[in-house]
Amino acid sequence: MEWTTALWGGFSSFFSIWQICILQISPFFMVYILGLYLTTDEDSRINPGVRLLLPPALYMIGFSIIYALLSARGISAGRLLMSNINNLRIAAGIFIGIISLHFVLAARLRDMNHLLWPIVLGLGPLLLGISFALIYSPCVTPTYAKILQMSVASETAGQGARLALIYGLGMGLSFSVVGLALIMIVRPMPAIYKPLLRNFSAAVLGVLALMNITGVMVYYKAFFLGLLV
Amino acid sequence: MRIQSITILLISLTILAGCEESIEMQASIGQQAPPFTLQLTDGQTMKLDGQSGNAKAITFMSSWCPCSNESIPLLKRMHTQFKDQDIDFLMVGIQDPENKFRQFVLDYDLPFPAGYDEGNKIARSYGINSPPTTVLVDKSGTLRRIYYGNIKDMESDVFTWVEEIL
């Protein structure tokens, strides 16, 4: 399989029927990227380009690395992650809860956000990408199915992992494009509504955190995704 | 105060959730299939213990997954074709609430056994993170094939794979 096929497979899945399955994480990414933008919105000291582009780029990297490792069952790192996936999902839930709290506290932490912007706009999205890859039960699209067949056999596991990385980057890219479009829509919104939207983002992420910490994420999948089946 | 409450709630829930035991992923093609015992929806128990016996065709499914739903007609045809031969068919419910999975089994009127994988322990030992996944184990208990994804349009491939393990 060509890398371009893997990239397109990941990217296009967002805009296809497979979105049903990606609903596990896509709405949560959108509220995150909006909430993060609104958290640093009033800080003119941070370069606007960095504020806009760095978080989705680092989210893509974090997401695709773990996505690739979880796909590569033929290599030891992938097997280790898979063996501990339930505990890792709880850890991911705790981290998402911390992000939610950060959004709630954003107005009080304005100076800290400025001082620690590499953490807020860099490390945070990277770890959130990792968290989302851990909580996601991937949709086995036809392209991803072929990648998984390679990943499970030890002799082709490396090639499968590389293609899964590119597939994950394609998915991350589609998330980022849609997230950036949403930011463009929200940007001209009157300032009075922005804290409301940020608090809404915090609440939605808080729910996601609780679902993963308590293990009830399966009910979200079964109820909401089941409605569409 | 509100923030303190949320923090305390998060910490409490984390403690309540606790840590789950790590399940080692053991599945490798050509190696012995990871053993398991599964409580079936009809109250019986099915065991895969690495001893020789019938071949096994195991599918890991979720009620909410469109590809799982679409794969069932072919699984039924497989069962009809091979039911008199030395093979057991089994559906394992993963990443689903148990009651939803039980209803799913009833709705599709499965002609072969099904059981719910509590905590996805069997799935984790096979390295399965997504439904649907089809696993084929030969009569000696060796894992011959893991196929990830929808099998609805793969009738000739799947029938050939089953013949290979008989």
mmCIF file of C-alpha atoms in Angstrom:
data_model
loop_
_atom_site.group_PDB
_atom_site.id
_atom_site.type_symbol
_atom_site.label_atom_id
_atom_site.label_comp_id
_atom_site.label_asym_id
_atom_site.label_seq_id
_atom_site.Cartn_x
_atom_site.Cartn_y
_atom_site.Cartn_z
ATOM 1 C CA MET A 1 0.000 0.000 0.000
ATOM 2 C CA GLU A 2 1.219 3.484 -0.912
ATOM 3 C CA TRP A 3 1.562 6.065 1.876
ATOM 4 C CA THR A 4 -0.703 8.417 -0.075
ATOM 5 C CA THR A 5 -3.471 5.777 0.048
ATOM 6 C CA ALA A 6 -3.079 5.507 3.830
ATOM 7 C CA LEU A 7 -3.079 9.314 4.237
ATOM 8 C CA TRP A 8 -6.172 9.740 2.064
ATOM 9 C CA GLY A 9 -7.885 6.802 3.796
ATOM 10 C CA GLY A 10 -7.427 8.461 7.189
ATOM 11 C CA PHE A 11 -8.343 11.943 5.967
ATOM 12 C CA SER A 12 -11.429 10.950 3.987
ATOM 13 C CA SER A 13 -12.867 8.722 6.744
ATOM 14 C CA PHE A 14 -13.884 11.876 8.625
ATOM 15 C CA PHE A 15 -16.072 13.025 5.733
ATOM 16 C CA SER A 16 -17.623 9.650 4.998
ATOM 17 C CA ILE A 17 -20.128 7.217 6.534
ATOM 18 C CA TRP A 18 -17.307 6.252 8.917
ATOM 19 C CA GLN A 19 -17.957 9.485 10.787
ATOM 20 C CA ILE A 20 -20.616 7.458 12.648
ATOM 21 C CA CYS A 21 -17.797 5.603 14.334
ATOM 22 C CA ILE A 22 -15.492 8.632 14.673
ATOM 23 C CA LEU A 23 -18.272 10.329 16.675
ATOM 24 C CA GLN A 24 -16.593 8.643 19.648
ATOM 25 C CA ILE A 25 -14.035 11.435 19.635
ATOM 26 C CA SER A 26 -14.795 14.011 16.911
ATOM 27 C CA PRO A 27 -17.276 16.223 18.866
ATOM 28 C CA PHE A 28 -14.918 16.233 21.845
ATOM 29 C CA PHE A 29 -11.975 17.326 19.716
ATOM 30 C CA MET A 30 -14.050 20.181 18.276
ATOM 31 C CA VAL A 31 -15.049 21.498 21.706
ATOM 32 C CA TYR A 32 -11.429 21.132 22.854
ATOM 33 C CA ILE A 33 -9.922 23.084 19.992
ATOM 34 C CA LEU A 34 -12.559 25.812 20.379
ATOM 35 C CA GLY A 35 -12.146 25.920 24.157
ATOM 36 C CA LEU A 36 -8.370 26.144 23.873
ATOM 37 C CA TYR A 37 -8.584 28.943 21.347
ATOM 38 C CA LEU A 38 -10.983 30.882 23.557
ATOM 39 C CA THR A 39 -8.739 30.271 26.595
ATOM 40 C CA THR A 40 -5.856 32.131 24.962
ATOM 41 C CA ASP A 41 -8.022 34.406 22.793
ATOM 42 C CA GLU A 42 -7.403 37.619 24.718
ATOM 43 C CA ASP A 43 -3.653 37.156 24.976
ATOM 44 C CA SER A 44 -2.215 39.329 22.217
ATOM 45 C CA ARG A 45 1.334 38.528 23.388
ATOM 46 C CA ILE A 46 1.157 35.049 21.862
ATOM 47 C CA ASN A 47 1.693 34.937 18.107
ATOM 48 C CA PRO A 48 -1.743 34.398 16.477
ATOM 49 C CA GLY A 49 -0.316 31.884 13.995
ATOM 50 C CA VAL A 50 1.174 29.830 16.805
ATOM 51 C CA ARG A 51 -2.065 30.014 18.775
ATOM 52 C CA LEU A 52 -4.043 28.794 15.781
ATOM 53 C CA LEU A 53 -1.793 26.168 14.204
ATOM 54 C CA LEU A 54 0.426 24.710 16.926
ATOM 55 C CA PRO A 55 -2.309 22.894 18.939
ATOM 56 C CA PRO A 56 -3.826 20.958 15.995
ATOM 57 C CA ALA A 57 -0.345 20.090 14.693
ATOM 58 C CA LEU A 58 0.772 18.648 18.044
ATOM 59 C CA TYR A 59 -2.569 16.936 18.564
ATOM 60 C CA MET A 60 -2.059 15.180 15.200
ATOM 61 C CA ILE A 61 1.419 14.008 16.204
ATOM 62 C CA GLY A 62 0.336 12.668 19.614
ATOM 63 C CA PHE A 63 -2.753 10.982 18.188
ATOM 64 C CA SER A 64 -1.037 9.323 15.249
ATOM 65 C CA ILE A 65 1.940 7.942 17.227
ATOM 66 C CA ILE A 66 -0.285 6.129 19.725
ATOM 67 C CA TYR A 67 -2.754 5.158 16.984
ATOM 68 C CA ALA A 68 0.137 3.530 15.101
ATOM 69 C CA LEU A 69 1.470 1.734 18.176
ATOM 70 C CA LEU A 70 -1.991 0.430 19.104
ATOM 71 C CA SER A 71 -2.403 -0.820 15.542
ATOM 72 C CA ALA A 72 0.964 -2.610 15.528
ATOM 73 C CA ARG A 73 0.110 -5.774 17.455
ATOM 74 C CA GLY A 74 3.167 -7.497 15.982
ATOM 75 C CA ILE A 75 5.656 -5.279 17.862
ATOM 76 C CA SER A 76 6.300 -5.285 21.591
ATOM 77 C CA ALA A 77 5.400 -1.614 22.260
ATOM 78 C CA GLY A 78 1.990 -2.148 20.648
ATOM 79 C CA ARG A 79 1.403 -5.327 22.641
ATOM 80 C CA LEU A 80 2.359 -3.551 25.868
ATOM 81 C CA LEU A 81 -0.095 -0.705 25.216
ATOM 82 C CA MET A 82 -2.837 -3.161 24.295
ATOM 83 C CA SER A 83 -2.252 -5.194 27.455
ATOM 84 C CA ASN A 84 -2.783 -2.110 29.642
ATOM 85 C CA ILE A 85 -5.397 -0.313 27.569
ATOM 86 C CA ASN A 86 -8.087 -0.177 30.279
ATOM 87 C CA ASN A 87 -5.804 1.535 32.802
ATOM 88 C CA LEU A 88 -4.438 3.830 30.111
ATOM 89 C CA ARG A 89 -8.012 4.877 29.305
ATOM 90 C CA ILE A 90 -8.539 5.830 32.954
ATOM 91 C CA ALA A 91 -5.306 7.862 32.855
ATOM 92 C CA ALA A 92 -6.514 9.532 29.636
ATOM 93 C CA GLY A 93 -9.789 10.383 31.384
ATOM 94 C CA ILE A 94 -7.909 12.033 34.257
ATOM 95 C CA PHE A 95 -5.877 14.132 31.823
ATOM 96 C CA ILE A 96 -9.023 15.208 29.936
ATOM 97 C CA GLY A 97 -10.493 16.177 33.332
ATOM 98 C CA ILE A 98 -7.462 18.398 33.991
ATOM 99 C CA ILE A 99 -7.985 20.119 30.620
ATOM 100 C CA SER A 100 -11.632 20.652 31.521
ATOM 101 C CA LEU A 101 -10.631 22.260 34.842
ATOM 102 C CA HIS A 102 -8.112 24.436 33.013
ATOM 103 C CA PHE A 103 -10.873 25.789 30.757
ATOM 104 C CA VAL A 104 -13.065 26.527 33.795
ATOM 105 C CA LEU A 105 -10.191 28.391 35.441
ATOM 106 C CA ALA A 106 -9.052 30.137 32.260
ATOM 107 C CA ALA A 107 -10.170 33.615 33.264
ATOM 108 C CA ARG A 108 -8.276 33.393 36.573
ATOM 109 C CA LEU A 109 -5.172 31.895 35.029
ATOM 110 C CA ARG A 110 -4.588 34.469 32.296
ATOM 111 C CA ASP A 111 -1.034 35.303 33.393
ATOM 112 C CA MET A 112 -0.147 31.688 33.959
ATOM 113 C CA ASN A 113 -1.467 30.815 30.495
ATOM 114 C CA HIS A 114 0.839 33.446 29.024
ATOM 115 C CA LEU A 115 3.908 32.364 30.996
ATOM 116 C CA LEU A 116 3.322 28.682 30.391
ATOM 117 C CA TRP A 117 2.073 28.952 26.789
ATOM 118 C CA PRO A 118 4.369 26.143 25.531
ATOM 119 C CA ILE A 119 2.602 23.807 27.965
ATOM 120 C CA VAL A 120 -0.879 25.163 27.259
ATOM 121 C CA LEU A 121 -0.522 25.253 23.466
ATOM 122 C CA GLY A 122 2.131 22.558 23.015
ATOM 123 C CA LEU A 123 2.298 19.830 25.619
ATOM 124 C CA GLY A 124 -1.460 19.950 26.312
ATOM 125 C CA PRO A 125 -2.578 19.225 22.731
ATOM 126 C CA LEU A 126 0.171 16.582 22.356
ATOM 127 C CA LEU A 127 -1.058 14.746 25.470
ATOM 128 C CA LEU A 128 -4.672 15.218 24.438
ATOM 129 C CA GLY A 129 -3.893 13.590 21.077
ATOM 130 C CA ILE A 130 -2.354 10.670 22.970
ATOM 131 C CA SER A 131 -5.411 10.504 25.259
ATOM 132 C CA PHE A 132 -7.864 10.507 22.353
ATOM 133 C CA ALA A 133 -5.952 7.713 20.598
ATOM 134 C CA LEU A 134 -6.186 5.651 23.792
ATOM 135 C CA ILE A 135 -9.928 6.111 24.328
ATOM 136 C CA TYR A 136 -10.835 5.582 20.669
ATOM 137 C CA SER A 137 -11.948 2.183 19.368
ATOM 138 C CA PRO A 138 -10.882 2.635 15.757
ATOM 139 C CA CYS A 139 -13.309 2.181 12.904
ATOM 140 C CA VAL A 140 -12.032 -0.603 10.724
ATOM 141 C CA THR A 141 -12.439 1.091 7.351
ATOM 142 C CA PRO A 142 -11.382 -0.930 4.277
ATOM 143 C CA THR A 143 -8.016 0.899 4.144
ATOM 144 C CA TYR A 144 -7.397 0.512 7.868
ATOM 145 C CA ALA A 145 -8.366 -3.186 7.686
ATOM 146 C CA LYS A 146 -5.547 -3.745 5.161
ATOM 147 C CA ILE A 147 -3.105 -1.890 7.419
ATOM 148 C CA LEU A 148 -4.147 -4.003 10.408
ATOM 149 C CA GLN A 149 -3.605 -7.231 8.470
ATOM 150 C CA MET A 150 0.001 -6.087 7.937
ATOM 151 C CA SER A 151 0.402 -4.942 11.527
ATOM 152 C CA VAL A 152 -0.576 -8.243 13.097
ATOM 153 C CA ALA A 153 2.095 -10.330 11.361
ATOM 154 C CA SER A 154 5.534 -9.833 12.885
ATOM 155 C CA GLU A 155 7.323 -9.773 9.507
ATOM 156 C CA THR A 156 5.194 -6.878 8.206
ATOM 157 C CA ALA A 157 4.446 -5.205 11.569
ATOM 158 C CA GLY A 158 6.939 -2.373 10.980
ATOM 159 C CA GLN A 159 5.432 -1.506 7.606
ATOM 160 C CA GLY A 160 1.927 -1.753 9.114
ATOM 161 C CA ALA A 161 2.909 0.592 11.952
ATOM 162 C CA ARG A 162 4.330 3.143 9.492
ATOM 163 C CA LEU A 163 1.156 3.062 7.401
ATOM 164 C CA ALA A 164 -0.986 3.289 10.561
ATOM 165 C CA LEU A 165 1.031 6.373 11.560
ATOM 166 C CA ILE A 166 0.279 7.979 8.195
ATOM 167 C CA TYR A 167 -3.377 6.908 8.404
ATOM 168 C CA GLY A 168 -3.549 8.480 11.892
ATOM 169 C CA LEU A 169 -1.947 11.667 10.564
ATOM 170 C CA GLY A 170 -4.605 11.746 7.841
ATOM 171 C CA MET A 171 -7.329 11.459 10.470
ATOM 172 C CA GLY A 172 -5.677 14.133 12.610
ATOM 173 C CA LEU A 173 -5.426 16.390 9.570
ATOM 174 C CA SER A 174 -9.161 16.138 8.891
ATOM 175 C CA PHE A 175 -9.906 16.915 12.559
ATOM 176 C CA SER A 176 -7.598 19.921 12.383
ATOM 177 C CA VAL A 177 -9.078 21.303 9.180
ATOM 178 C CA VAL A 178 -12.612 21.121 10.582
ATOM 179 C CA GLY A 179 -11.458 22.471 13.964
ATOM 180 C CA LEU A 180 -9.771 25.460 12.320
ATOM 181 C CA ALA A 181 -12.898 26.120 10.256
ATOM 182 C CA LEU A 182 -14.942 26.166 13.462
ATOM 183 C CA ILE A 183 -12.517 28.650 15.022
ATOM 184 C CA MET A 184 -12.944 30.907 11.986
ATOM 185 C CA ILE A 185 -16.711 30.764 12.489
ATOM 186 C CA VAL A 186 -16.478 31.520 16.219
ATOM 187 C CA ARG A 187 -13.820 34.240 15.921
ATOM 188 C CA PRO A 188 -16.156 37.164 15.062
ATOM 189 C CA MET A 189 -18.607 36.157 17.790
ATOM 190 C CA PRO A 190 -19.351 38.966 20.332
ATOM 191 C CA ALA A 191 -16.968 38.732 23.304
ATOM 192 C CA ILE A 192 -19.839 38.286 25.731
ATOM 193 C CA TYR A 193 -20.604 34.792 24.370
ATOM 194 C CA LYS A 194 -17.028 33.522 24.429
ATOM 195 C CA PRO A 195 -16.829 32.636 28.154
ATOM 196 C CA LEU A 196 -20.126 30.769 27.756
ATOM 197 C CA LEU A 197 -18.717 28.749 24.880
ATOM 198 C CA ARG A 198 -15.501 28.088 26.798
ATOM 199 C CA ASN A 199 -17.475 26.852 29.808
ATOM 200 C CA PHE A 200 -19.559 24.679 27.501
ATOM 201 C CA SER A 201 -16.321 23.155 26.173
ATOM 202 C CA ALA A 202 -15.169 22.548 29.734
ATOM 203 C CA ALA A 203 -18.450 20.837 30.615
ATOM 204 C CA VAL A 204 -18.388 18.554 27.560
ATOM 205 C CA LEU A 205 -14.768 17.566 28.222
ATOM 206 C CA GLY A 206 -15.654 17.024 31.878
ATOM 207 C CA VAL A 207 -18.354 14.552 30.817
ATOM 208 C CA LEU A 208 -15.865 12.761 28.541
ATOM 209 C CA ALA A 209 -13.377 12.579 31.412
ATOM 210 C CA LEU A 210 -15.953 11.076 33.769
ATOM 211 C CA MET A 211 -17.086 8.563 31.138
ATOM 212 C CA ASN A 212 -13.546 7.281 30.744
ATOM 213 C CA ILE A 213 -12.596 7.308 34.417
ATOM 214 C CA THR A 214 -15.722 5.394 35.397
ATOM 215 C CA GLY A 215 -15.720 3.082 32.378
ATOM 216 C CA VAL A 216 -19.159 4.127 31.103
ATOM 217 C CA MET A 217 -17.802 5.242 27.719
ATOM 218 C CA VAL A 218 -19.272 1.988 26.343
ATOM 219 C CA TYR A 219 -22.757 3.341 27.123
ATOM 220 C CA TYR A 220 -22.050 6.458 25.076
ATOM 221 C CA LYS A 221 -20.912 4.299 22.166
ATOM 222 C CA ALA A 222 -23.804 1.866 22.505
ATOM 223 C CA PHE A 223 -26.491 4.524 22.946
ATOM 224 C CA PHE A 224 -25.521 7.306 20.564
ATOM 225 C CA LEU A 225 -23.820 5.208 17.917
ATOM 226 C CA GLY A 226 -26.487 2.522 18.292
ATOM 227 C CA LEU A 227 -29.122 5.101 17.286
ATOM 228 C CA LEU A 228 -27.415 5.417 13.934
ATOM 229 C CA VAL A 229 -27.020 1.707 13.218
ATOM 230 C CA MET B 1 -15.225 26.170 46.137
ATOM 231 C CA ARG B 2 -16.751 24.836 42.916
ATOM 232 C CA ILE B 3 -13.293 24.008 41.576
ATOM 233 C CA GLN B 4 -12.349 22.230 44.796
ATOM 234 C CA SER B 5 -15.557 20.203 44.552
ATOM 235 C CA ILE B 6 -14.841 19.207 40.951
ATOM 236 C CA THR B 7 -11.265 18.239 41.854
ATOM 237 C CA ILE B 8 -12.454 16.145 44.803
ATOM 238 C CA LEU B 9 -15.082 14.492 42.575
ATOM 239 C CA LEU B 10 -12.456 13.622 39.949
ATOM 240 C CA ILE B 11 -10.072 12.182 42.538
ATOM 241 C CA SER B 12 -12.868 10.205 44.235
ATOM 242 C CA LEU B 13 -14.045 8.738 40.938
ATOM 243 C CA THR B 14 -10.493 7.810 40.023
ATOM 244 C CA ILE B 15 -10.027 5.997 43.331
ATOM 245 C CA LEU B 16 -13.406 4.288 42.916
ATOM 246 C CA ALA B 17 -12.539 3.246 39.356
ATOM 247 C CA GLY B 18 -9.296 1.763 40.662
ATOM 248 C CA CYS B 19 -6.745 0.030 38.524
ATOM 249 C CA GLU B 20 -7.615 -2.984 36.454
ATOM 250 C CA GLU B 21 -5.400 -5.963 36.056
ATOM 251 C CA SER B 22 -3.156 -5.906 33.054
ATOM 252 C CA ILE B 23 -4.102 -8.574 30.493
ATOM 253 C CA GLU B 24 -1.116 -9.713 28.517
ATOM 254 C CA MET B 25 -1.689 -9.752 24.786
ATOM 255 C CA GLN B 26 -0.688 -13.296 23.851
ATOM 256 C CA ALA B 27 -2.037 -13.780 20.368
ATOM 257 C CA SER B 28 0.443 -14.481 17.574
ATOM 258 C CA ILE B 29 -0.367 -16.064 14.252
ATOM 259 C CA GLY B 30 1.019 -19.613 14.144
ATOM 260 C CA GLN B 31 1.191 -19.844 17.966
ATOM 261 C CA GLN B 32 -1.208 -21.430 20.419
ATOM 262 C CA ALA B 33 -4.402 -19.346 20.681
ATOM 263 C CA PRO B 34 -4.782 -17.642 24.084
ATOM 264 C CA PRO B 35 -7.016 -19.828 26.289
ATOM 265 C CA PHE B 36 -10.270 -18.518 27.735
ATOM 266 C CA THR B 37 -13.507 -19.563 29.369
ATOM 267 C CA LEU B 38 -16.627 -17.653 28.378
ATOM 268 C CA GLN B 39 -20.053 -17.614 29.992
ATOM 269 C CA LEU B 40 -22.591 -17.847 27.179
ATOM 270 C CA THR B 41 -25.859 -15.953 26.958
ATOM 271 C CA ASP B 42 -27.780 -19.248 27.335
ATOM 272 C CA GLY B 43 -26.046 -19.963 30.657
ATOM 273 C CA GLN B 44 -23.637 -22.576 29.273
ATOM 274 C CA THR B 45 -19.870 -22.172 29.275
ATOM 275 C CA MET B 46 -17.471 -22.403 26.351
ATOM 276 C CA LYS B 47 -13.809 -23.139 26.849
ATOM 277 C CA LEU B 48 -10.816 -22.733 24.579
ATOM 278 C CA ASP B 49 -7.984 -24.366 26.467
ATOM 279 C CA GLY B 50 -5.290 -25.080 23.913
ATOM 280 C CA GLN B 51 -6.202 -28.775 23.832
ATOM 281 C CA SER B 52 -6.942 -30.317 20.468
ATOM 282 C CA GLY B 53 -10.606 -30.542 19.562
ATOM 283 C CA ASN B 54 -12.858 -28.746 17.129
ATOM 284 C CA ALA B 55 -11.635 -25.800 15.114
ATOM 285 C CA LYS B 56 -13.048 -22.445 16.236
ATOM 286 C CA ALA B 57 -14.448 -19.482 14.292
ATOM 287 C CA ILE B 58 -14.727 -16.627 16.777
ATOM 288 C CA THR B 59 -16.100 -13.171 15.981
ATOM 289 C CA PHE B 60 -15.719 -10.193 18.301
ATOM 290 C CA MET B 61 -18.653 -7.819 17.852
ATOM 291 C CA SER B 62 -20.502 -4.809 19.305
ATOM 292 C CA SER B 63 -24.180 -3.981 18.944
ATOM 293 C CA TRP B 64 -23.438 -0.345 18.062
ATOM 294 C CA CYS B 65 -21.000 -1.137 15.256
ATOM 295 C CA PRO B 66 -22.498 -0.993 11.730
ATOM 296 C CA CYS B 67 -19.861 -3.392 10.370
ATOM 297 C CA SER B 68 -20.711 -5.954 13.045
ATOM 298 C CA ASN B 69 -24.360 -5.794 12.039
ATOM 299 C CA GLU B 70 -23.513 -6.139 8.369
ATOM 300 C CA SER B 71 -21.240 -9.152 8.967
ATOM 301 C CA ILE B 72 -23.911 -11.285 10.629
ATOM 302 C CA PRO B 73 -25.685 -12.622 7.494
ATOM 303 C CA LEU B 74 -22.396 -14.080 6.240
ATOM 304 C CA LEU B 75 -21.650 -15.586 9.648
ATOM 305 C CA LYS B 76 -25.035 -17.297 9.538
ATOM 306 C CA ARG B 77 -24.287 -18.656 6.047
ATOM 307 C CA MET B 78 -20.902 -19.901 7.297
ATOM 308 C CA HIS B 79 -22.599 -21.651 10.171
ATOM 309 C CA THR B 80 -25.163 -23.280 7.839
ATOM 310 C CA GLN B 81 -22.403 -24.447 5.498
ATOM 311 C CA PHE B 82 -20.027 -25.868 8.124
ATOM 312 C CA LYS B 83 -22.191 -26.727 11.141
ATOM 313 C CA ASP B 84 -21.899 -30.493 10.555
ATOM 314 C CA GLN B 85 -18.112 -30.386 10.461
ATOM 315 C CA ASP B 86 -15.537 -30.219 13.270
ATOM 316 C CA ILE B 87 -15.876 -26.526 13.956
ATOM 317 C CA ASP B 88 -17.488 -24.429 16.698
ATOM 318 C CA PHE B 89 -18.776 -20.941 15.983
ATOM 319 C CA LEU B 90 -18.777 -18.329 18.723
ATOM 320 C CA MET B 91 -19.638 -14.639 18.964
ATOM 321 C CA VAL B 92 -17.950 -12.586 21.695
ATOM 322 C CA GLY B 93 -19.483 -9.258 22.722
ATOM 323 C CA ILE B 94 -16.936 -6.519 23.362
ATOM 324 C CA GLN B 95 -17.004 -2.791 24.210
ATOM 325 C CA ASP B 96 -20.729 -2.951 24.806
ATOM 326 C CA PRO B 97 -23.069 -2.876 27.796
ATOM 327 C CA GLU B 98 -24.005 -6.488 28.545
ATOM 328 C CA ASN B 99 -27.761 -5.932 28.186
ATOM 329 C CA LYS B 100 -27.279 -4.280 24.773
ATOM 330 C CA PHE B 101 -25.200 -7.213 23.587
ATOM 331 C CA ARG B 102 -27.752 -9.758 24.845
ATOM 332 C CA GLN B 103 -30.509 -7.899 22.988
ATOM 333 C CA PHE B 104 -28.329 -7.786 19.862
ATOM 334 C CA VAL B 105 -27.940 -11.592 20.017
ATOM 335 C CA LEU B 106 -31.711 -12.020 20.395
ATOM 336 C CA ASP B 107 -32.528 -9.550 17.621
ATOM 337 C CA TYR B 108 -30.346 -11.406 15.126
ATOM 338 C CA ASP B 109 -31.544 -14.834 16.260
ATOM 339 C CA LEU B 110 -28.031 -16.250 16.173
ATOM 340 C CA PRO B 111 -27.891 -19.963 15.393
ATOM 341 C CA PHE B 112 -24.605 -20.406 17.296
ATOM 342 C CA PRO B 113 -23.421 -19.525 20.824
ATOM 343 C CA ALA B 114 -22.569 -16.027 22.004
ATOM 344 C CA GLY B 115 -21.077 -14.683 25.224
ATOM 345 C CA TYR B 116 -20.236 -11.334 26.776
ATOM 346 C CA ASP B 117 -16.571 -10.539 27.383
ATOM 347 C CA GLU B 118 -16.615 -8.779 30.772
ATOM 348 C CA GLY B 119 -13.911 -6.069 30.844
ATOM 349 C CA ASN B 120 -12.853 -7.019 27.293
ATOM 350 C CA LYS B 121 -10.373 -9.454 28.830
ATOM 351 C CA ILE B 122 -10.525 -12.045 26.052
ATOM 352 C CA ALA B 123 -10.364 -9.317 23.400
ATOM 353 C CA ARG B 124 -7.286 -7.805 25.049
ATOM 354 C CA SER B 125 -5.522 -11.163 25.199
ATOM 355 C CA TYR B 126 -6.109 -11.419 21.430
ATOM 356 C CA GLY B 127 -5.026 -7.794 20.853
ATOM 357 C CA ILE B 128 -8.466 -6.778 19.610
ATOM 358 C CA ASN B 129 -9.406 -3.137 20.046
ATOM 359 C CA SER B 130 -12.162 -2.810 17.460
ATOM 360 C CA PRO B 131 -15.223 -4.722 16.354
ATOM 361 C CA PRO B 132 -15.760 -6.665 14.190
ATOM 362 C CA THR B 133 -12.766 -8.992 14.233
ATOM 363 C CA THR B 134 -12.834 -12.618 13.113
ATOM 364 C CA VAL B 135 -10.421 -15.154 14.579
ATOM 365 C CA LEU B 136 -9.816 -18.667 13.232
ATOM 366 C CA VAL B 137 -8.223 -21.372 15.368
ATOM 367 C CA ASP B 138 -7.423 -24.819 13.959
ATOM 368 C CA LYS B 139 -8.113 -28.195 15.579
ATOM 369 C CA SER B 140 -4.742 -28.236 17.346
ATOM 370 C CA GLY B 141 -5.535 -24.903 19.044
ATOM 371 C CA THR B 142 -3.181 -22.895 16.835
ATOM 372 C CA LEU B 143 -4.200 -19.363 15.907
ATOM 373 C CA ARG B 144 -4.359 -19.368 12.107
ATOM 374 C CA ARG B 145 -5.878 -16.043 11.170
ATOM 375 C CA ILE B 146 -7.120 -12.738 12.602
ATOM 376 C CA TYR B 147 -9.198 -10.646 10.213
ATOM 377 C CA TYR B 148 -10.055 -7.095 11.234
ATOM 378 C CA GLY B 149 -13.133 -5.479 9.742
ATOM 379 C CA ASN B 150 -16.331 -6.089 7.868
ATOM 380 C CA ILE B 151 -16.594 -9.502 6.179
ATOM 381 C CA LYS B 152 -19.937 -9.002 4.420
ATOM 382 C CA ASP B 153 -18.396 -9.013 0.911
ATOM 383 C CA MET B 154 -15.750 -11.656 1.581
ATOM 384 C CA GLU B 155 -17.728 -14.857 1.321
ATOM 385 C CA SER B 156 -15.282 -16.800 -0.880
ATOM 386 C CA ASP B 157 -12.245 -15.707 1.201
ATOM 387 C CA VAL B 158 -13.881 -16.533 4.516
ATOM 388 C CA PHE B 159 -15.148 -19.928 3.325
ATOM 389 C CA THR B 160 -11.625 -20.763 2.078
ATOM 390 C CA TRP B 161 -10.135 -19.744 5.448
ATOM 391 C CA VAL B 162 -12.591 -21.996 7.288
ATOM 392 C CA GLU B 163 -11.790 -24.938 4.965
ATOM 393 C CA GLU B 164 -8.081 -24.383 5.714
ATOM 394 C CA ILE B 165 -8.568 -24.964 9.438
ATOM 395 C CA LEU B 166 -10.802 -28.049 9.138
#
